[in-house]
């Protein structure tokens, strides 16, 4: 079948139409490509396909700077001009929001390579890599253009230790935004004897602070650092091995600043899904009071320690489930800030937030589809603005900050 690709869509595919009008989703294509495809899966109204031959190349194609592109699932759009990716992301957000699309502001972005400072890699047969696009197959990676330089250098060091790789299953890496410290967490199936030598070579190669942790059978060995520290809008935020934190080192501060700008000075804030305090800690300087709710106990402990060390007294960290906590919450707050996982929030949580009745809701989302679904459920709020930020260049992922105001 011959297909002309019309646009890029959420989930990373190019969307085209066959001669019979059938909608076909084809990975690794660009708007304007004319491709001969092979259907891999046929649904009632559409199909998935793969390219058999590129008949006419889109003018928006660029040469992907990665030998693994096309197999590796960690980026989908490395072959598309960055400005076209940005346009596609704005359009995707508008399409998802439908009648709310008028609220979408221009997308904010930064450098498109070397930005990714947190990653989980997998190890099989002594090879380290990412999973393929929509498969479980390991794609071994020697160097990834999205990762920071230190992470790429660390990968090369790890490859020198074949005995360790034989036992390793996963490698988590995380770096502070200023690239001054890299933490590496290896999970293994048996004891790794050369931890000192691995650490020594990492230190020598990276010239930054390093923390190396190796875990197996419930035991942990660690050498070097165990905390990443960074200043966000003038306030120190800390993370540790395996913590969730914003992936894009160049854009994290813009994201935090965007959220802060929306919070009225001296306001009372309830924050749900707070993590280690990326928003919470800078927010505590602006707000009268912050209640931060987070399900992960380790993240809550880190957040409390960061607050104590900086003498922050107007913050109450609650280790709880966001739904349950909000359903029983009866204090008055001016703002509810939420940053849920990709699945978005439950209808019950939207109801509970509406019942708390804050003047403003700030919804940070990494999934435009669940964001659009959830925004439609806030019936007594109007959408003032949605700011897209490209936290994940060269991939289809998109972060947005939605700002809602109570109507009643
Ligand atoms: C997208 S992350 C955001 C973290 C933080 N706002 C940040 O930017 O670093 C979502 C967070 O929600 C937490 N979480 C997931 N489900 C939760 C729940 N049901 N209740 C409370 N927190 C939850 C996760 O542990 C994670 O820290």
mmCIF file of C-alpha atoms in Angstrom, residues 17-398:
data_model
loop_
_atom_site.group_PDB
_atom_site.id
_atom_site.type_symbol
_atom_site.label_atom_id
_atom_site.label_comp_id
_atom_site.label_asym_id
_atom_site.label_seq_id
_atom_site.Cartn_x
_atom_site.Cartn_y
_atom_site.Cartn_z
ATOM 1 C CA UNK A 17 -3.948 7.588 4.414
ATOM 2 C CA UNK A 18 -3.953 4.804 1.884
ATOM 3 C CA UNK A 19 -5.568 5.204 -1.584
ATOM 4 C CA UNK A 20 -8.829 3.849 -0.104
ATOM 5 C CA UNK A 21 -8.789 6.472 2.671
ATOM 6 C CA UNK A 22 -7.700 3.987 5.349
ATOM 7 C CA UNK A 23 -5.895 5.743 8.204
ATOM 8 C CA UNK A 24 -2.472 4.154 8.689
ATOM 9 C CA UNK A 25 -0.035 4.726 11.550
ATOM 10 C CA UNK A 26 3.586 4.312 10.452
ATOM 11 C CA UNK A 27 6.554 4.704 12.830
ATOM 12 C CA UNK A 28 9.711 6.626 11.854
ATOM 13 C CA UNK A 29 8.036 8.644 9.102
ATOM 14 C CA UNK A 30 7.810 12.425 8.619
ATOM 15 C CA UNK A 31 4.978 14.699 7.382
ATOM 16 C CA UNK A 32 5.186 14.786 3.579
ATOM 17 C CA UNK A 33 6.835 11.349 3.149
ATOM 18 C CA UNK A 34 5.409 9.128 0.426
ATOM 19 C CA UNK A 35 5.982 5.540 1.565
ATOM 20 C CA UNK A 36 5.190 2.034 0.493
ATOM 21 C CA UNK A 37 4.103 0.259 3.675
ATOM 22 C CA UNK A 38 3.326 -3.233 4.872
ATOM 23 C CA UNK A 39 0.312 -3.496 7.188
ATOM 24 C CA UNK A 40 1.296 -5.175 10.452
ATOM 25 C CA UNK A 41 -2.010 -4.907 12.285
ATOM 26 C CA UNK A 42 -5.460 -4.151 10.893
ATOM 27 C CA UNK A 43 -8.186 -2.678 13.114
ATOM 28 C CA UNK A 44 -11.734 -1.797 12.051
ATOM 29 C CA UNK A 45 -11.080 1.860 11.140
ATOM 30 C CA UNK A 46 -7.309 2.076 10.921
ATOM 31 C CA UNK A 47 -4.124 0.042 10.617
ATOM 32 C CA UNK A 48 -0.529 -0.036 11.824
ATOM 33 C CA UNK A 49 2.173 -0.473 9.216
ATOM 34 C CA UNK A 50 5.925 -0.360 8.681
ATOM 35 C CA UNK A 51 7.841 1.312 5.880
ATOM 36 C CA UNK A 52 8.984 -0.988 3.079
ATOM 37 C CA UNK A 53 10.257 1.764 0.828
ATOM 38 C CA UNK A 54 10.600 5.515 1.139
ATOM 39 C CA UNK A 55 9.349 6.663 -2.289
ATOM 40 C CA UNK A 56 9.530 10.394 -1.742
ATOM 41 C CA UNK A 57 11.299 12.037 1.165
ATOM 42 C CA UNK A 58 9.671 14.753 3.267
ATOM 43 C CA UNK A 59 11.496 18.118 3.163
ATOM 44 C CA UNK A 60 11.300 18.020 6.982
ATOM 45 C CA UNK A 61 13.582 15.004 7.320
ATOM 46 C CA UNK A 62 17.051 15.398 8.858
ATOM 47 C CA UNK A 63 19.731 12.773 9.206
ATOM 48 C CA UNK A 64 19.210 11.092 12.627
ATOM 49 C CA UNK A 65 22.440 11.375 14.582
ATOM 50 C CA UNK A 66 22.248 7.916 16.107
ATOM 51 C CA UNK A 67 23.054 4.457 14.716
ATOM 52 C CA UNK A 68 20.289 2.927 16.869
ATOM 53 C CA UNK A 69 17.526 5.174 15.518
ATOM 54 C CA UNK A 70 14.693 3.170 14.024
ATOM 55 C CA UNK A 71 15.109 0.291 16.445
ATOM 56 C CA UNK A 72 15.552 1.927 19.830
ATOM 57 C CA UNK A 73 12.266 2.930 21.461
ATOM 58 C CA UNK A 74 13.620 5.835 23.465
ATOM 59 C CA UNK A 75 13.189 8.401 20.659
ATOM 60 C CA UNK A 76 10.825 8.424 17.698
ATOM 61 C CA UNK A 77 11.391 11.762 15.982
ATOM 62 C CA UNK A 78 15.168 12.189 15.728
ATOM 63 C CA UNK A 79 14.755 12.207 11.930
ATOM 64 C CA UNK A 80 12.375 15.207 11.924
ATOM 65 C CA UNK A 81 13.437 18.884 11.931
ATOM 66 C CA UNK A 82 13.116 20.162 15.480
ATOM 67 C CA UNK A 83 10.827 23.081 14.544
ATOM 68 C CA UNK A 84 8.425 20.626 12.873
ATOM 69 C CA UNK A 85 8.416 18.489 16.040
ATOM 70 C CA UNK A 86 7.506 21.577 18.056
ATOM 71 C CA UNK A 87 4.657 22.494 15.684
ATOM 72 C CA UNK A 88 3.431 18.897 15.844
ATOM 73 C CA UNK A 89 3.382 18.982 19.650
ATOM 74 C CA UNK A 90 1.347 22.214 19.741
ATOM 75 C CA UNK A 91 -1.082 20.723 17.229
ATOM 76 C CA UNK A 92 -1.367 17.451 19.153
ATOM 77 C CA UNK A 93 -2.198 19.358 22.331
ATOM 78 C CA UNK A 94 -4.823 21.473 20.519
ATOM 79 C CA UNK A 95 -6.396 18.413 18.894
ATOM 80 C CA UNK A 96 -6.635 16.657 22.251
ATOM 81 C CA UNK A 97 -8.118 19.712 23.972
ATOM 82 C CA UNK A 98 -10.705 20.253 21.188
ATOM 83 C CA UNK A 99 -12.996 23.111 22.315
ATOM 84 C CA UNK A 100 -10.430 24.129 24.963
ATOM 85 C CA UNK A 101 -7.656 24.564 22.345
ATOM 86 C CA UNK A 102 -7.898 28.386 22.455
ATOM 87 C CA UNK A 103 -6.070 28.283 25.812
ATOM 88 C CA UNK A 104 -2.880 26.777 24.347
ATOM 89 C CA UNK A 105 0.138 29.110 24.516
ATOM 90 C CA UNK A 106 3.279 28.852 22.341
ATOM 91 C CA UNK A 107 5.541 25.939 23.243
ATOM 92 C CA UNK A 108 8.712 26.642 25.246
ATOM 93 C CA UNK A 109 11.818 24.642 24.416
ATOM 94 C CA UNK A 110 15.583 24.351 24.886
ATOM 95 C CA UNK A 111 18.470 22.369 23.358
ATOM 96 C CA UNK A 112 17.192 19.208 21.683
ATOM 97 C CA UNK A 113 20.150 16.896 22.447
ATOM 98 C CA UNK A 114 22.143 15.964 25.582
ATOM 99 C CA UNK A 115 19.236 16.980 27.810
ATOM 100 C CA UNK A 116 18.200 13.655 29.326
ATOM 101 C CA UNK A 117 19.646 13.264 32.809
ATOM 102 C CA UNK A 118 17.610 10.353 34.174
ATOM 103 C CA UNK A 119 17.262 6.963 32.492
ATOM 104 C CA UNK A 120 16.599 3.321 33.219
ATOM 105 C CA UNK A 121 18.598 1.009 30.975
ATOM 106 C CA UNK A 122 18.306 -2.760 30.743
ATOM 107 C CA UNK A 123 21.065 -5.366 30.589
ATOM 108 C CA UNK A 124 20.851 -8.647 28.689
ATOM 109 C CA UNK A 125 23.702 -10.882 27.580
ATOM 110 C CA UNK A 126 26.224 -8.320 28.865
ATOM 111 C CA UNK A 127 24.731 -5.595 26.636
ATOM 112 C CA UNK A 128 23.215 -2.377 28.009
ATOM 113 C CA UNK A 129 20.369 -0.683 26.174
ATOM 114 C CA UNK A 130 16.812 0.551 25.882
ATOM 115 C CA UNK A 131 13.730 -1.385 24.828
ATOM 116 C CA UNK A 132 12.674 -1.202 21.172
ATOM 117 C CA UNK A 133 9.689 0.830 19.964
ATOM 118 C CA UNK A 134 6.599 -0.979 21.306
ATOM 119 C CA UNK A 135 8.518 -4.208 21.903
ATOM 120 C CA UNK A 136 10.310 -5.757 24.842
ATOM 121 C CA UNK A 137 13.382 -6.463 22.718
ATOM 122 C CA UNK A 138 16.621 -4.959 24.027
ATOM 123 C CA UNK A 139 18.379 -2.547 21.680
ATOM 124 C CA UNK A 140 22.001 -2.317 22.859
ATOM 125 C CA UNK A 141 23.203 1.276 23.051
ATOM 126 C CA UNK A 142 26.821 2.427 23.198
ATOM 127 C CA UNK A 143 26.038 6.126 23.043
ATOM 128 C CA UNK A 144 22.712 7.964 23.104
ATOM 129 C CA UNK A 145 22.536 11.549 21.766
ATOM 130 C CA UNK A 146 19.719 12.416 24.162
ATOM 131 C CA UNK A 147 21.664 11.448 27.300
ATOM 132 C CA UNK A 148 24.099 13.804 29.009
ATOM 133 C CA UNK A 149 27.808 13.473 28.156
ATOM 134 C CA UNK A 150 28.544 12.051 31.621
ATOM 135 C CA UNK A 151 25.937 9.336 31.222
ATOM 136 C CA UNK A 152 27.392 8.340 27.853
ATOM 137 C CA UNK A 153 30.910 8.253 29.309
ATOM 138 C CA UNK A 154 29.637 6.155 32.226
ATOM 139 C CA UNK A 155 28.064 3.686 29.778
ATOM 140 C CA UNK A 156 31.456 3.130 28.143
ATOM 141 C CA UNK A 157 33.061 2.518 31.545
ATOM 142 C CA UNK A 158 30.376 -0.009 32.501
ATOM 143 C CA UNK A 159 30.990 -1.895 29.240
ATOM 144 C CA UNK A 160 34.565 -2.590 30.435
ATOM 145 C CA UNK A 161 33.203 -4.735 33.291
ATOM 146 C CA UNK A 162 31.890 -7.817 31.575
ATOM 147 C CA UNK A 163 31.642 -9.916 34.762
ATOM 148 C CA UNK A 164 29.457 -7.235 36.345
ATOM 149 C CA UNK A 165 27.314 -6.984 33.175
ATOM 150 C CA UNK A 166 26.813 -10.732 33.203
ATOM 151 C CA UNK A 167 25.070 -10.340 36.553
ATOM 152 C CA UNK A 168 23.386 -6.961 35.991
ATOM 153 C CA UNK A 169 19.726 -6.625 34.959
ATOM 154 C CA UNK A 170 19.054 -2.887 35.143
ATOM 155 C CA UNK A 171 21.148 0.271 35.297
ATOM 156 C CA UNK A 172 19.504 3.475 36.561
ATOM 157 C CA UNK A 173 21.420 6.724 36.046
ATOM 158 C CA UNK A 174 20.572 10.196 37.278
ATOM 159 C CA UNK A 175 22.514 13.457 37.170
ATOM 160 C CA UNK A 176 21.912 16.898 38.688
ATOM 161 C CA UNK A 177 20.998 19.638 36.215
ATOM 162 C CA UNK A 178 24.423 21.304 36.522
ATOM 163 C CA UNK A 179 26.222 18.024 35.683
ATOM 164 C CA UNK A 180 28.271 18.033 38.876
ATOM 165 C CA UNK A 181 27.270 14.597 40.196
ATOM 166 C CA UNK A 182 26.123 11.358 38.581
ATOM 167 C CA UNK A 183 24.452 8.531 40.506
ATOM 168 C CA UNK A 184 24.413 5.018 39.065
ATOM 169 C CA UNK A 185 22.295 2.233 40.521
ATOM 170 C CA UNK A 186 22.877 -1.292 39.238
ATOM 171 C CA UNK A 187 20.491 -4.094 40.092
ATOM 172 C CA UNK A 188 22.129 -7.504 39.760
ATOM 173 C CA UNK A 189 21.299 -11.156 40.270
ATOM 174 C CA UNK A 190 24.495 -11.956 42.232
ATOM 175 C CA UNK A 191 27.248 -10.176 44.128
ATOM 176 C CA UNK A 192 29.476 -7.909 42.000
ATOM 177 C CA UNK A 193 33.050 -8.139 43.256
ATOM 178 C CA UNK A 194 34.706 -5.342 41.269
ATOM 179 C CA UNK A 195 32.602 -2.453 42.652
ATOM 180 C CA UNK A 196 35.756 -0.603 43.833
ATOM 181 C CA UNK A 197 37.403 -0.840 40.410
ATOM 182 C CA UNK A 198 34.193 0.240 38.615
ATOM 183 C CA UNK A 199 33.835 3.214 40.965
ATOM 184 C CA UNK A 200 37.498 4.162 40.538
ATOM 185 C CA UNK A 201 37.262 4.105 36.739
ATOM 186 C CA UNK A 202 34.003 6.085 36.780
ATOM 187 C CA UNK A 203 35.635 8.742 38.974
ATOM 188 C CA UNK A 204 38.679 8.946 36.696
ATOM 189 C CA UNK A 205 36.663 9.130 33.493
ATOM 190 C CA UNK A 206 33.893 11.483 34.559
ATOM 191 C CA UNK A 207 35.731 14.191 36.506
ATOM 192 C CA UNK A 208 32.472 14.828 38.399
ATOM 193 C CA UNK A 209 31.239 13.485 41.704
ATOM 194 C CA UNK A 210 29.965 9.943 41.365
ATOM 195 C CA UNK A 211 27.827 7.621 43.444
ATOM 196 C CA UNK A 212 27.684 3.928 42.575
ATOM 197 C CA UNK A 213 25.240 1.536 44.187
ATOM 198 C CA UNK A 214 24.962 -2.154 43.391
ATOM 199 C CA UNK A 215 21.991 -4.155 44.659
ATOM 200 C CA UNK A 216 21.405 -7.876 44.683
ATOM 201 C CA UNK A 217 19.180 -10.195 46.716
ATOM 202 C CA UNK A 218 18.012 -7.365 48.989
ATOM 203 C CA UNK A 219 21.627 -6.302 49.796
ATOM 204 C CA UNK A 220 23.172 -2.978 48.798
ATOM 205 C CA UNK A 221 26.802 -1.832 48.393
ATOM 206 C CA UNK A 222 27.505 1.816 47.745
ATOM 207 C CA UNK A 223 30.579 3.926 47.074
ATOM 208 C CA UNK A 224 30.726 7.720 46.767
ATOM 209 C CA UNK A 225 27.769 10.094 46.737
ATOM 210 C CA UNK A 226 24.161 9.174 47.379
ATOM 211 C CA UNK A 227 22.438 12.530 46.944
ATOM 212 C CA UNK A 228 21.982 14.820 43.944
ATOM 213 C CA UNK A 229 21.542 18.463 44.898
ATOM 214 C CA UNK A 230 20.468 21.286 42.650
ATOM 215 C CA UNK A 231 19.138 24.818 42.997
ATOM 216 C CA UNK A 232 15.772 25.473 41.410
ATOM 217 C CA UNK A 233 14.675 29.121 41.483
ATOM 218 C CA UNK A 234 17.177 29.706 44.284
ATOM 219 C CA UNK A 235 16.108 26.796 46.514
ATOM 220 C CA UNK A 236 17.968 23.507 46.962
ATOM 221 C CA UNK A 237 16.162 20.317 45.936
ATOM 222 C CA UNK A 238 17.624 16.823 46.534
ATOM 223 C CA UNK A 239 17.167 13.441 44.876
ATOM 224 C CA UNK A 240 18.695 10.023 45.391
ATOM 225 C CA UNK A 241 19.161 6.678 43.590
ATOM 226 C CA UNK A 242 15.943 5.782 41.746
ATOM 227 C CA UNK A 243 14.143 9.036 42.615
ATOM 228 C CA UNK A 244 11.680 10.539 40.190
ATOM 229 C CA UNK A 245 12.820 13.965 38.996
ATOM 230 C CA UNK A 246 12.314 16.063 35.871
ATOM 231 C CA UNK A 247 14.334 14.528 33.041
ATOM 232 C CA UNK A 248 15.345 17.601 31.062
ATOM 233 C CA UNK A 249 18.312 19.382 32.626
ATOM 234 C CA UNK A 250 17.916 22.475 30.425
ATOM 235 C CA UNK A 251 14.156 22.920 30.924
ATOM 236 C CA UNK A 252 13.528 21.954 34.546
ATOM 237 C CA UNK A 253 13.980 25.496 35.860
ATOM 238 C CA UNK A 254 11.615 26.953 33.197
ATOM 239 C CA UNK A 255 8.979 24.430 34.226
ATOM 240 C CA UNK A 256 9.312 25.290 37.917
ATOM 241 C CA UNK A 257 9.285 29.039 37.152
ATOM 242 C CA UNK A 258 6.143 28.630 35.041
ATOM 243 C CA UNK A 259 4.339 26.913 37.926
ATOM 244 C CA UNK A 260 5.545 29.495 40.484
ATOM 245 C CA UNK A 261 4.309 32.384 38.327
ATOM 246 C CA UNK A 262 0.784 30.973 38.493
ATOM 247 C CA UNK A 263 0.669 30.763 42.296
ATOM 248 C CA UNK A 264 -0.495 33.975 43.960
ATOM 249 C CA UNK A 265 2.116 35.354 46.363
ATOM 250 C CA UNK A 266 1.175 34.474 49.958
ATOM 251 C CA UNK A 267 -1.354 31.832 48.853
ATOM 252 C CA UNK A 268 -2.167 28.608 50.694
ATOM 253 C CA UNK A 269 -1.263 25.625 48.521
ATOM 254 C CA UNK A 270 -2.151 21.940 48.549
ATOM 255 C CA UNK A 271 0.251 20.048 46.292
ATOM 256 C CA UNK A 272 -0.538 16.488 45.164
ATOM 257 C CA UNK A 273 2.074 14.091 43.709
ATOM 258 C CA UNK A 274 4.917 16.189 45.120
ATOM 259 C CA UNK A 275 7.839 13.752 44.576
ATOM 260 C CA UNK A 276 11.064 14.976 46.208
ATOM 261 C CA UNK A 277 9.871 18.595 46.050
ATOM 262 C CA UNK A 278 10.815 19.943 42.601
ATOM 263 C CA UNK A 279 7.914 22.408 42.850
ATOM 264 C CA UNK A 280 7.279 22.198 46.598
ATOM 265 C CA UNK A 281 10.529 23.665 47.884
ATOM 266 C CA UNK A 282 10.714 26.699 45.538
ATOM 267 C CA UNK A 283 6.967 27.174 46.130
ATOM 268 C CA UNK A 284 7.386 27.309 49.892
ATOM 269 C CA UNK A 285 9.309 30.595 49.453
ATOM 270 C CA UNK A 286 6.379 32.180 47.610
ATOM 271 C CA UNK A 287 3.366 30.666 49.337
ATOM 272 C CA UNK A 288 2.040 31.281 52.838
ATOM 273 C CA UNK A 289 1.808 27.546 53.431
ATOM 274 C CA UNK A 290 2.261 24.344 51.444
ATOM 275 C CA UNK A 291 0.848 20.908 52.192
ATOM 276 C CA UNK A 292 2.686 18.381 49.976
ATOM 277 C CA UNK A 293 1.188 14.927 49.448
ATOM 278 C CA UNK A 294 3.308 12.093 48.058
ATOM 279 C CA UNK A 295 2.837 8.304 48.139
ATOM 280 C CA UNK A 296 6.528 7.394 48.094
ATOM 281 C CA UNK A 297 7.976 7.374 51.622
ATOM 282 C CA UNK A 298 11.597 7.807 50.496
ATOM 283 C CA UNK A 299 10.639 10.916 48.499
ATOM 284 C CA UNK A 300 8.756 12.329 51.528
ATOM 285 C CA UNK A 301 11.797 11.762 53.780
ATOM 286 C CA UNK A 302 14.093 13.533 51.306
ATOM 287 C CA UNK A 303 11.643 16.401 50.935
ATOM 288 C CA UNK A 304 11.402 16.854 54.716
ATOM 289 C CA UNK A 305 15.208 16.765 55.060
ATOM 290 C CA UNK A 306 15.646 19.373 52.293
ATOM 291 C CA UNK A 307 13.089 21.637 53.997
ATOM 292 C CA UNK A 308 14.688 21.244 57.452
ATOM 293 C CA UNK A 309 18.198 21.939 56.157
ATOM 294 C CA UNK A 310 17.001 25.199 54.593
ATOM 295 C CA UNK A 311 14.919 26.265 57.590
ATOM 296 C CA UNK A 312 11.652 26.047 55.636
ATOM 297 C CA UNK A 313 8.861 26.030 58.228
ATOM 298 C CA UNK A 314 5.670 26.618 56.235
ATOM 299 C CA UNK A 315 5.684 23.144 54.666
ATOM 300 C CA UNK A 316 3.815 20.051 55.810
ATOM 301 C CA UNK A 317 4.806 16.852 53.979
ATOM 302 C CA UNK A 318 2.211 14.070 54.067
ATOM 303 C CA UNK A 319 3.071 10.526 53.011
ATOM 304 C CA UNK A 320 -0.324 9.485 51.618
ATOM 305 C CA UNK A 321 -2.349 8.499 48.602
ATOM 306 C CA UNK A 322 -3.498 11.666 46.808
ATOM 307 C CA UNK A 323 -7.073 10.411 46.261
ATOM 308 C CA UNK A 324 -7.658 9.331 49.821
ATOM 309 C CA UNK A 325 -6.010 12.408 51.329
ATOM 310 C CA UNK A 326 -7.945 14.885 49.165
ATOM 311 C CA UNK A 327 -11.290 13.133 49.749
ATOM 312 C CA UNK A 328 -10.894 13.748 53.497
ATOM 313 C CA UNK A 329 -9.253 17.177 53.279
ATOM 314 C CA UNK A 330 -11.383 19.978 54.708
ATOM 315 C CA UNK A 331 -9.037 22.971 55.181
ATOM 316 C CA UNK A 332 -9.290 26.051 52.977
ATOM 317 C CA UNK A 333 -6.585 26.481 50.311
ATOM 318 C CA UNK A 334 -6.213 28.980 47.483
ATOM 319 C CA UNK A 335 -4.465 26.683 45.033
ATOM 320 C CA UNK A 336 -4.280 22.959 44.351
ATOM 321 C CA UNK A 337 -1.216 21.996 42.324
ATOM 322 C CA UNK A 338 -1.082 18.475 40.929
ATOM 323 C CA UNK A 339 1.505 16.591 38.854
ATOM 324 C CA UNK A 340 0.130 13.065 38.495
ATOM 325 C CA UNK A 341 1.770 10.150 36.660
ATOM 326 C CA UNK A 342 1.076 9.667 32.933
ATOM 327 C CA UNK A 343 -2.276 7.983 33.605
ATOM 328 C CA UNK A 344 -3.646 11.282 34.917
ATOM 329 C CA UNK A 345 -6.099 11.441 37.793
ATOM 330 C CA UNK A 346 -9.181 9.477 38.705
ATOM 331 C CA UNK A 347 -12.677 11.024 38.336
ATOM 332 C CA UNK A 348 -12.904 10.742 42.147
ATOM 333 C CA UNK A 349 -9.805 12.922 42.556
ATOM 334 C CA UNK A 350 -11.234 15.599 40.242
ATOM 335 C CA UNK A 351 -14.429 15.530 42.336
ATOM 336 C CA UNK A 352 -12.477 15.750 45.588
ATOM 337 C CA UNK A 353 -10.410 18.697 44.285
ATOM 338 C CA UNK A 354 -13.610 20.477 43.194
ATOM 339 C CA UNK A 355 -15.093 19.854 46.644
ATOM 340 C CA UNK A 356 -12.053 21.465 48.338
ATOM 341 C CA UNK A 357 -12.987 24.382 46.064
ATOM 342 C CA UNK A 358 -9.669 26.275 45.664
ATOM 343 C CA UNK A 359 -9.743 29.425 43.549
ATOM 344 C CA UNK A 360 -7.063 27.999 41.227
ATOM 345 C CA UNK A 361 -6.000 24.557 40.043
ATOM 346 C CA UNK A 362 -2.599 24.092 38.400
ATOM 347 C CA UNK A 363 -2.322 20.775 36.590
ATOM 348 C CA UNK A 364 1.166 19.697 35.418
ATOM 349 C CA UNK A 365 0.831 16.858 32.936
ATOM 350 C CA UNK A 366 3.137 14.692 30.848
ATOM 351 C CA UNK A 367 0.307 13.244 28.761
ATOM 352 C CA UNK A 368 -1.955 15.510 26.640
ATOM 353 C CA UNK A 369 -4.581 12.763 26.254
ATOM 354 C CA UNK A 370 -5.195 12.222 29.967
ATOM 355 C CA UNK A 371 -4.828 15.968 30.590
ATOM 356 C CA UNK A 372 -7.619 16.747 28.086
ATOM 357 C CA UNK A 373 -9.840 14.030 29.593
ATOM 358 C CA UNK A 374 -9.302 15.325 33.141
ATOM 359 C CA UNK A 375 -9.740 19.016 32.277
ATOM 360 C CA UNK A 376 -13.194 18.288 30.855
ATOM 361 C CA UNK A 377 -14.171 16.822 34.231
ATOM 362 C CA UNK A 378 -13.491 20.083 36.110
ATOM 363 C CA UNK A 379 -17.004 21.412 35.532
ATOM 364 C CA UNK A 380 -16.927 24.374 37.923
ATOM 365 C CA UNK A 381 -13.574 25.688 36.609
ATOM 366 C CA UNK A 382 -12.627 27.489 33.416
ATOM 367 C CA UNK A 383 -9.358 26.861 31.644
ATOM 368 C CA UNK A 384 -7.281 30.055 31.580
ATOM 369 C CA UNK A 385 -4.123 28.777 29.855
ATOM 370 C CA UNK A 386 -2.173 25.660 28.909
ATOM 371 C CA UNK A 387 1.566 26.091 28.456
ATOM 372 C CA UNK A 388 3.333 23.283 26.575
ATOM 373 C CA UNK A 389 7.020 22.806 27.391
ATOM 374 C CA UNK A 390 9.197 20.463 25.376
ATOM 375 C CA UNK A 391 10.812 18.465 28.155
ATOM 376 C CA UNK A 392 11.387 15.500 25.800
ATOM 377 C CA UNK A 393 12.781 16.666 22.410
ATOM 378 C CA UNK A 394 13.019 14.042 19.647
ATOM 379 C CA UNK A 395 10.289 11.987 21.316
ATOM 380 C CA UNK A 396 6.502 12.329 21.149
ATOM 381 C CA UNK A 397 6.246 13.045 24.883
ATOM 382 C CA UNK A 398 4.959 16.443 25.929
#
